[in-house]
Amino acid sequence: MNSIKRHVAFGAPAIGLLSLALAIPVLRAQAPASPQQAIDAAYSKYRTLKEGKNADYIPALAKVDPNLFGIALVTTDGKVFTAGDIKTEVSIQSISKVFTMAQVIQEQGLDAIEKRIGVDATGARFNSIIAVEAVKTVVGTGAPEMNPLVNPGAISATSMVSGSSSDDVWKKIIGFHNDAAGRQLSVIQDVYKSESDTNQRNQAIGALMLAYGYIKSNWQQAVDLYTRQCSIGVNAKDLATMAATLASAGKNPVTGKQVLDADKVPGVLAVMSTAGLYDDSGKWLYHTGLPAKSGVGGGIIAVSPGKFGIAVVSPPLDDAGNSIRAQRAIADISNALGGNPYAAKKAGS
Ligand code: DON
């Protein structure tokens, strides 16, 4: 974060620096934009972009305003930068998979997820059943080559959260999300009902995961709690705070609460890197280097370890199920701020 702070401290007029940065990319590389400048530039560049389409296999998601566009960035020292609509909530969807995975690791250790579900990319769509069959490993005979960020692995991860009743497990799941976001979140009931009415495919996946030993009992409860966690309402600022918690070694930089042990964070980020954007994870990583996670509600979070968490909410998606404006805005902003963790500085510079 040093380069960002240094630049902010110059106190140069924002507009002058912004036009300079846009006009002369080589200068931008030498003197990174400030977070607010980078966010404002991406917001105005992509505000009118009309590509992609809301998810509609969950009917409630098709009704969300496709023009909704909000960007938030939270630094590891707790500063918040935003543009656009950062108040309107969308359902968190698959971004919740990261936090339920983290919760299981927090409770049961890094091995728990690796042994039961696996930490390998499937290279398939998020709800692929063929990918489950392709693993060919019944749990117990070897480490499965799957991960907790695709639906089968995520439903299994939800089944691993301990608790004496469904309510008990739910309180833990929502509690962990609350801690990462730094406020009390709640379920968007309309989305929960809509997905519950139409999630036959996830029910089939749940039953299959029981048959193959990933889920030990009560797959119906696992699918229901998974559906509920996907329906949690979040805005761009909530998501950026959750991402920043992962960027800050598991400590929410706004509230100061240690949500996840620091030694558990790298494993979570590794799975986000290889599988966070599903079959497009490689392309994303190639261009940004950032561990990230998308949701079909239109959110994407990305983490620049030790620097910042960033999130964008914009519902229209590409074919892989990832928000188009979110991908473009996050890539631009992070690259302008030197967020790519693979881009080490040359010695002495
Ligand atoms: O299970 C589903 O299909 C949704 N609740 C979540 C899928 C999702 O968000 C995929 N992400 N891009």
Short mmCIF file of C-alpha atoms and ligand atoms in Angstrom, two decimals:
data_model
loop_
_atom_site.label_atom_id
_atom_site.label_comp_id
_atom_site.label_asym_id
_atom_site.label_seq_id
_atom_site.Cartn_x
_atom_site.Cartn_y
_atom_site.Cartn_z
CA MET A 1 0.00 0.00 0.00
CA ASN A 2 3.03 2.27 0.28
CA SER A 3 2.94 3.49 -3.29
CA ILE A 4 -0.72 4.41 -2.94
CA LYS A 5 -0.18 6.34 0.28
CA ARG A 6 2.81 8.10 -1.18
CA HIS A 7 0.81 9.26 -4.14
CA VAL A 8 -2.12 10.47 -2.05
CA ALA A 9 0.31 12.44 0.08
CA PHE A 10 1.38 14.45 -2.97
CA GLY A 11 -2.00 16.16 -2.73
CA ALA A 12 -2.05 16.98 -6.47
CA PRO A 13 -5.39 18.08 -7.98
CA ALA A 14 -7.33 14.89 -8.77
CA ILE A 15 -8.48 15.88 -12.23
CA GLY A 16 -5.04 16.82 -13.44
CA LEU A 17 -3.52 13.56 -12.31
CA LEU A 18 -6.38 11.58 -13.74
CA SER A 19 -6.16 13.03 -17.22
CA LEU A 20 -2.40 12.67 -17.14
CA ALA A 21 -2.67 9.04 -16.09
CA LEU A 22 -5.17 8.26 -18.82
CA ALA A 23 -3.30 10.09 -21.54
CA ILE A 24 0.20 8.86 -20.75
CA PRO A 25 0.12 5.24 -19.59
CA VAL A 26 3.87 5.11 -19.14
CA LEU A 27 3.64 7.80 -16.47
CA ARG A 28 0.82 5.92 -14.80
CA ALA A 29 3.13 2.94 -14.44
CA GLN A 30 5.70 5.09 -12.64
CA ALA A 31 3.25 6.93 -10.38
CA PRO A 32 0.19 4.80 -9.62
CA ALA A 33 -3.19 6.53 -9.44
CA SER A 34 -4.80 7.05 -6.03
CA PRO A 35 -7.57 4.57 -5.19
CA GLN A 36 -10.29 7.19 -5.65
CA GLN A 37 -8.92 8.28 -9.02
CA ALA A 38 -8.67 4.70 -10.24
CA ILE A 39 -12.21 3.92 -9.06
CA ASP A 40 -13.69 7.07 -10.60
CA ALA A 41 -11.95 6.37 -13.90
CA ALA A 42 -13.28 2.79 -14.06
CA TYR A 43 -16.75 3.93 -13.02
CA SER A 44 -17.06 6.46 -15.81
CA LYS A 45 -15.43 4.13 -18.36
CA TYR A 46 -17.85 1.23 -17.74
CA ARG A 47 -21.02 3.01 -16.54
CA THR A 48 -22.67 2.84 -19.94
CA LEU A 49 -21.37 -0.61 -20.97
CA LYS A 50 -24.31 -2.75 -22.02
CA GLU A 51 -22.81 -6.23 -22.46
CA GLY A 52 -24.04 -9.38 -20.74
CA LYS A 53 -27.32 -10.45 -19.21
CA ASN A 54 -28.69 -10.96 -15.70
CA ALA A 55 -28.85 -14.58 -14.54
CA ASP A 56 -32.39 -15.85 -15.10
CA TYR A 57 -32.27 -19.51 -14.04
CA ILE A 58 -33.13 -18.09 -10.59
CA PRO A 59 -36.21 -16.03 -11.58
CA ALA A 60 -35.73 -13.33 -8.89
CA LEU A 61 -32.30 -12.44 -10.31
CA ALA A 62 -33.74 -11.59 -13.71
CA LYS A 63 -35.76 -8.80 -12.07
CA VAL A 64 -32.76 -6.96 -10.59
CA ASP A 65 -31.95 -3.62 -12.28
CA PRO A 66 -29.15 -4.36 -14.80
CA ASN A 67 -27.95 -0.75 -14.55
CA LEU A 68 -26.99 -1.15 -10.90
CA PHE A 69 -23.26 -0.44 -10.69
CA GLY A 70 -21.28 0.09 -7.51
CA ILE A 71 -17.57 -0.09 -6.76
CA ALA A 72 -15.90 -0.19 -3.34
CA LEU A 73 -12.31 -0.64 -2.24
CA VAL A 74 -11.22 -1.10 1.37
CA THR A 75 -7.54 -0.87 2.22
CA THR A 76 -5.86 -3.02 4.85
CA ASP A 77 -5.63 0.06 7.05
CA GLY A 78 -9.41 0.44 6.91
CA LYS A 79 -9.85 3.29 4.41
CA VAL A 80 -12.93 3.03 2.22
CA PHE A 81 -13.17 4.37 -1.36
CA THR A 82 -16.35 4.10 -3.42
CA ALA A 83 -18.17 5.08 -6.60
CA GLY A 84 -21.71 4.57 -7.85
CA ASP A 85 -24.41 2.69 -5.98
CA ILE A 86 -22.90 1.17 -2.86
CA LYS A 87 -26.20 0.94 -0.94
CA THR A 88 -28.43 -1.32 -3.04
CA GLU A 89 -28.15 -4.97 -2.01
CA VAL A 90 -27.90 -7.94 -4.33
CA SER A 91 -27.79 -11.58 -3.26
CA ILE A 92 -24.26 -12.68 -2.46
CA GLN A 93 -24.68 -16.01 -4.31
CA SER A 94 -21.43 -17.90 -4.88
CA ILE A 95 -19.28 -15.34 -3.09
CA SER A 96 -20.69 -16.90 0.10
CA LYS A 97 -18.86 -20.12 -0.82
CA VAL A 98 -15.56 -18.46 0.11
CA PHE A 99 -16.72 -17.60 3.61
CA THR A 100 -18.33 -20.94 4.34
CA MET A 101 -15.16 -22.64 3.15
CA ALA A 102 -13.19 -20.31 5.44
CA GLN A 103 -15.50 -21.11 8.33
CA VAL A 104 -15.01 -24.87 7.93
CA ILE A 105 -11.24 -24.39 7.79
CA GLN A 106 -11.39 -22.16 10.85
CA GLU A 107 -13.37 -24.80 12.77
CA GLN A 108 -11.70 -27.95 11.53
CA GLY A 109 -8.34 -27.00 10.03
CA LEU A 110 -6.93 -26.70 6.51
CA ASP A 111 -6.95 -30.49 6.01
CA ALA A 112 -10.69 -30.79 6.44
CA ILE A 113 -11.61 -29.22 3.10
CA GLU A 114 -8.66 -30.70 1.23
CA LYS A 115 -9.43 -34.26 2.32
CA ARG A 116 -13.21 -34.23 1.99
CA ILE A 117 -13.76 -31.97 -1.03
CA GLY A 118 -10.40 -31.21 -2.60
CA VAL A 119 -8.68 -27.99 -3.62
CA ASP A 120 -8.31 -28.55 -7.36
CA ALA A 121 -10.02 -26.72 -10.18
CA THR A 122 -12.58 -28.73 -12.11
CA GLY A 123 -12.28 -26.52 -15.20
CA ALA A 124 -16.03 -26.95 -15.59
CA ARG A 125 -19.08 -24.78 -15.07
CA PHE A 126 -20.09 -24.06 -11.48
CA ASN A 127 -23.04 -26.47 -11.48
CA SER A 128 -21.54 -29.23 -13.59
CA ILE A 129 -22.62 -32.75 -12.67
CA ILE A 130 -20.25 -34.26 -15.21
CA ALA A 131 -17.40 -32.72 -13.19
CA VAL A 132 -18.55 -34.70 -10.14
CA GLU A 133 -18.56 -37.90 -12.17
CA ALA A 134 -15.17 -37.04 -13.70
CA VAL A 135 -13.53 -36.91 -10.26
CA LYS A 136 -13.93 -40.68 -10.10
CA THR A 137 -12.81 -40.70 -6.48
CA VAL A 138 -15.19 -41.88 -3.82
CA VAL A 139 -14.28 -39.99 -0.65
CA GLY A 140 -11.99 -42.12 1.46
CA THR A 141 -10.10 -43.68 -1.44
CA GLY A 142 -7.97 -40.64 -2.24
CA ALA A 143 -8.05 -36.84 -2.30
CA PRO A 144 -10.90 -35.73 -4.52
CA GLU A 145 -10.05 -33.32 -7.31
CA MET A 146 -12.78 -30.81 -6.67
CA ASN A 147 -13.09 -27.60 -4.66
CA PRO A 148 -15.53 -25.79 -2.33
CA LEU A 149 -16.25 -22.98 -4.81
CA VAL A 150 -18.23 -25.05 -7.33
CA ASN A 151 -21.79 -25.96 -6.32
CA PRO A 152 -21.11 -29.64 -5.45
CA GLY A 153 -18.12 -28.72 -3.27
CA ALA A 154 -19.92 -25.73 -1.76
CA ILE A 155 -23.01 -27.72 -0.78
CA SER A 156 -20.67 -30.28 0.79
CA ALA A 157 -18.74 -27.53 2.64
CA THR A 158 -22.01 -26.17 4.03
CA SER A 159 -22.83 -29.69 5.28
CA MET A 160 -19.52 -29.67 7.19
CA VAL A 161 -20.33 -26.64 9.37
CA SER A 162 -20.99 -28.18 12.79
CA GLY A 163 -24.17 -27.56 14.75
CA SER A 164 -26.86 -29.47 16.59
CA SER A 165 -29.70 -28.16 14.39
CA SER A 166 -30.24 -26.39 11.10
CA ASP A 167 -30.82 -23.14 13.03
CA ASP A 168 -27.61 -23.62 14.94
CA VAL A 169 -25.60 -24.08 11.72
CA TRP A 170 -27.33 -21.12 10.10
CA LYS A 171 -26.47 -18.82 13.00
CA LYS A 172 -22.82 -19.74 12.55
CA ILE A 173 -22.88 -19.22 8.78
CA ILE A 174 -24.58 -15.82 8.91
CA GLY A 175 -22.44 -14.86 11.93
CA PHE A 176 -19.24 -15.49 9.99
CA HIS A 177 -20.51 -13.45 7.04
CA ASN A 178 -21.53 -10.64 9.42
CA ASP A 179 -18.08 -10.56 10.99
CA ALA A 180 -16.36 -10.37 7.61
CA ALA A 181 -18.72 -7.63 6.38
CA GLY A 182 -18.66 -5.75 9.70
CA ARG A 183 -22.42 -5.45 9.98
CA GLN A 184 -25.56 -7.52 10.46
CA LEU A 185 -26.60 -8.98 7.10
CA SER A 186 -29.92 -10.60 6.29
CA VAL A 187 -31.41 -12.93 3.71
CA ILE A 188 -33.28 -11.45 0.72
CA GLN A 189 -36.40 -13.56 1.20
CA ASP A 190 -37.61 -13.10 -2.36
CA VAL A 191 -34.37 -14.59 -3.72
CA TYR A 192 -34.36 -17.41 -1.16
CA LYS A 193 -37.90 -18.43 -2.13
CA SER A 194 -37.23 -18.09 -5.84
CA GLU A 195 -34.09 -20.23 -5.67
CA SER A 196 -35.70 -22.77 -3.31
CA ASP A 197 -38.55 -23.22 -5.80
CA THR A 198 -36.22 -23.77 -8.74
CA ASN A 199 -33.08 -25.48 -7.36
CA GLN A 200 -33.84 -29.03 -8.47
CA ARG A 201 -30.39 -29.26 -10.05
CA ASN A 202 -28.69 -28.41 -6.73
CA GLN A 203 -30.93 -30.96 -5.00
CA ALA A 204 -29.72 -33.59 -7.46
CA ILE A 205 -26.14 -32.51 -6.76
CA GLY A 206 -26.77 -32.74 -2.99
CA ALA A 207 -28.11 -36.29 -3.30
CA LEU A 208 -25.17 -37.26 -5.49
CA MET A 209 -22.69 -35.82 -3.01
CA LEU A 210 -24.27 -37.94 -0.27
CA ALA A 211 -24.04 -41.03 -2.49
CA TYR A 212 -20.32 -40.38 -3.08
CA GLY A 213 -19.55 -39.69 0.58
CA TYR A 214 -18.77 -35.96 0.41
CA ILE A 215 -21.89 -35.28 2.49
CA LYS A 216 -22.31 -37.54 5.51
CA SER A 217 -26.04 -37.11 6.16
CA ASN A 218 -29.05 -34.88 5.52
CA TRP A 219 -28.24 -33.53 2.06
CA GLN A 220 -31.60 -31.73 2.05
CA GLN A 221 -30.51 -29.58 5.00
CA ALA A 222 -27.19 -28.84 3.31
CA VAL A 223 -28.92 -27.73 0.08
CA ASP A 224 -31.39 -25.58 2.03
CA LEU A 225 -28.68 -23.84 4.08
CA TYR A 226 -26.56 -23.39 0.97
CA THR A 227 -29.53 -21.77 -0.80
CA ARG A 228 -30.06 -19.49 2.18
CA GLN A 229 -26.41 -18.45 2.35
CA CYS A 230 -26.53 -17.63 -1.39
CA SER A 231 -29.53 -15.33 -0.71
CA ILE A 232 -27.76 -13.12 1.85
CA GLY A 233 -28.12 -9.46 0.81
CA VAL A 234 -24.92 -7.46 0.35
CA ASN A 235 -23.88 -4.17 -1.22
CA ALA A 236 -20.55 -3.32 -2.84
CA LYS A 237 -19.17 -1.91 0.40
CA ASP A 238 -20.05 -5.06 2.37
CA LEU A 239 -18.34 -7.19 -0.25
CA ALA A 240 -15.23 -5.00 -0.35
CA THR A 241 -14.97 -5.20 3.45
CA MET A 242 -15.24 -8.99 3.24
CA ALA A 243 -12.49 -9.02 0.61
CA ALA A 244 -10.38 -6.67 2.72
CA THR A 245 -10.72 -9.07 5.66
CA LEU A 246 -8.98 -11.67 3.51
CA ALA A 247 -6.41 -9.08 2.35
CA SER A 248 -5.61 -8.26 5.99
CA ALA A 249 -4.65 -11.75 7.20
CA GLY A 250 -8.20 -12.52 8.34
CA LYS A 251 -8.75 -9.34 10.38
CA ASN A 252 -11.60 -7.06 9.36
CA PRO A 253 -9.70 -3.79 8.88
CA VAL A 254 -12.77 -1.65 9.60
CA THR A 255 -13.98 -3.31 12.82
CA GLY A 256 -10.62 -4.72 13.92
CA LYS A 257 -12.13 -8.17 14.58
CA GLN A 258 -9.99 -11.22 13.75
CA VAL A 259 -12.48 -13.27 11.75
CA LEU A 260 -10.21 -15.99 10.39
CA ASP A 261 -6.82 -17.12 11.70
CA ALA A 262 -4.02 -15.60 9.63
CA ASP A 263 -2.54 -19.01 8.84
CA LYS A 264 -5.83 -20.14 7.27
CA VAL A 265 -6.04 -17.25 4.78
CA PRO A 266 -3.49 -18.37 2.14
CA GLY A 267 -5.35 -21.64 1.53
CA VAL A 268 -8.61 -19.78 0.96
CA LEU A 269 -6.93 -17.34 -1.44
CA ALA A 270 -5.29 -20.22 -3.32
CA VAL A 271 -8.64 -21.83 -4.10
CA MET A 272 -10.07 -18.44 -5.10
CA SER A 273 -7.15 -18.06 -7.51
CA THR A 274 -7.62 -21.40 -9.23
CA ALA A 275 -11.42 -21.65 -9.13
CA GLY A 276 -12.98 -18.32 -8.13
CA LEU A 277 -14.15 -17.43 -11.63
CA TYR A 278 -14.80 -21.05 -12.60
CA ASP A 279 -13.70 -22.04 -16.09
CA ASP A 280 -12.45 -18.47 -16.67
CA SER A 281 -10.21 -18.42 -13.58
CA GLY A 282 -7.00 -18.84 -15.58
CA LYS A 283 -7.75 -15.92 -17.88
CA TRP A 284 -8.66 -13.72 -14.93
CA LEU A 285 -5.50 -14.60 -13.03
CA TYR A 286 -3.39 -14.02 -16.13
CA HIS A 287 -4.65 -10.45 -16.41
CA THR A 288 -4.87 -9.48 -12.73
CA GLY A 289 -3.05 -11.98 -10.51
CA LEU A 290 -5.84 -11.50 -7.96
CA PRO A 291 -7.64 -14.21 -5.99
CA ALA A 292 -11.30 -13.44 -6.67
CA LYS A 293 -14.81 -14.83 -6.45
CA SER A 294 -17.90 -14.11 -8.48
CA GLY A 295 -21.60 -14.59 -7.78
CA VAL A 296 -24.50 -14.78 -10.22
CA GLY A 297 -26.14 -11.91 -8.31
CA GLY A 298 -23.58 -9.71 -10.10
CA GLY A 299 -20.95 -9.25 -7.41
CA ILE A 300 -17.25 -10.00 -7.66
CA ILE A 301 -14.72 -9.68 -4.85
CA ALA A 302 -10.97 -9.62 -5.37
CA VAL A 303 -8.09 -9.57 -2.91
CA SER A 304 -4.71 -7.90 -3.18
CA PRO A 305 -3.00 -9.47 -0.14
CA GLY A 306 -1.61 -6.90 2.27
CA LYS A 307 -3.02 -4.03 0.20
CA PHE A 308 -6.77 -3.99 -0.37
CA GLY A 309 -10.03 -5.80 -0.96
CA ILE A 310 -12.19 -4.63 -3.83
CA ALA A 311 -15.73 -5.42 -4.94
CA VAL A 312 -18.00 -4.44 -7.78
CA VAL A 313 -21.72 -5.08 -8.10
CA SER A 314 -23.20 -5.13 -11.61
CA PRO A 315 -25.73 -7.85 -12.52
CA PRO A 316 -25.16 -8.55 -16.26
CA LEU A 317 -23.00 -11.68 -16.63
CA ASP A 318 -20.90 -13.36 -19.29
CA ASP A 319 -21.29 -17.00 -20.35
CA ALA A 320 -19.21 -18.31 -17.43
CA GLY A 321 -21.55 -16.58 -14.93
CA ASN A 322 -19.21 -13.69 -14.03
CA SER A 323 -20.23 -10.01 -14.00
CA ILE A 324 -18.76 -8.28 -17.04
CA ARG A 325 -18.48 -4.75 -15.66
CA ALA A 326 -17.09 -6.11 -12.39
CA GLN A 327 -14.31 -7.99 -14.14
CA ARG A 328 -13.31 -5.01 -16.27
CA ALA A 329 -13.52 -2.43 -13.49
CA ILE A 330 -11.59 -4.52 -10.96
CA ALA A 331 -8.86 -5.35 -13.49
CA ASP A 332 -8.41 -1.68 -14.42
CA ILE A 333 -8.42 -0.45 -10.83
CA SER A 334 -6.08 -3.09 -9.49
CA ASN A 335 -3.65 -2.71 -12.35
CA ALA A 336 -3.65 1.08 -11.90
CA LEU A 337 -2.86 0.61 -8.19
CA GLY A 338 -0.19 -2.05 -8.60
CA GLY A 339 -2.42 -4.68 -6.98
CA ASN A 340 -1.07 -7.75 -8.82
CA PRO A 341 0.76 -9.84 -6.21
CA TYR A 342 2.87 -11.53 -8.89
CA ALA A 343 4.31 -8.21 -10.05
CA ALA A 344 7.22 -7.89 -7.63
CA LYS A 345 9.18 -4.66 -7.65
CA LYS A 346 12.73 -4.85 -8.98
CA ALA A 347 15.32 -4.83 -6.21
CA GLY A 348 16.30 -1.26 -5.32
CA SER A 349 13.29 0.38 -7.00
O1 DON B 1 -26.37 -22.48 -6.73
C1 DON B 1 -26.46 -21.60 -7.57
O2 DON B 1 -26.58 -21.86 -8.76
C2 DON B 1 -26.43 -20.18 -7.10
N1 DON B 1 -27.02 -20.07 -5.81
C3 DON B 1 -25.00 -19.69 -7.02
C4 DON B 1 -24.25 -19.79 -8.32
C5 DON B 1 -23.24 -18.73 -8.52
O3 DON B 1 -23.30 -17.66 -7.95
C6 DON B 1 -22.21 -18.96 -9.54
N2 DON B 1 -21.34 -17.82 -9.66
N3 DON B 1 -20.91 -17.13 -10.47
#
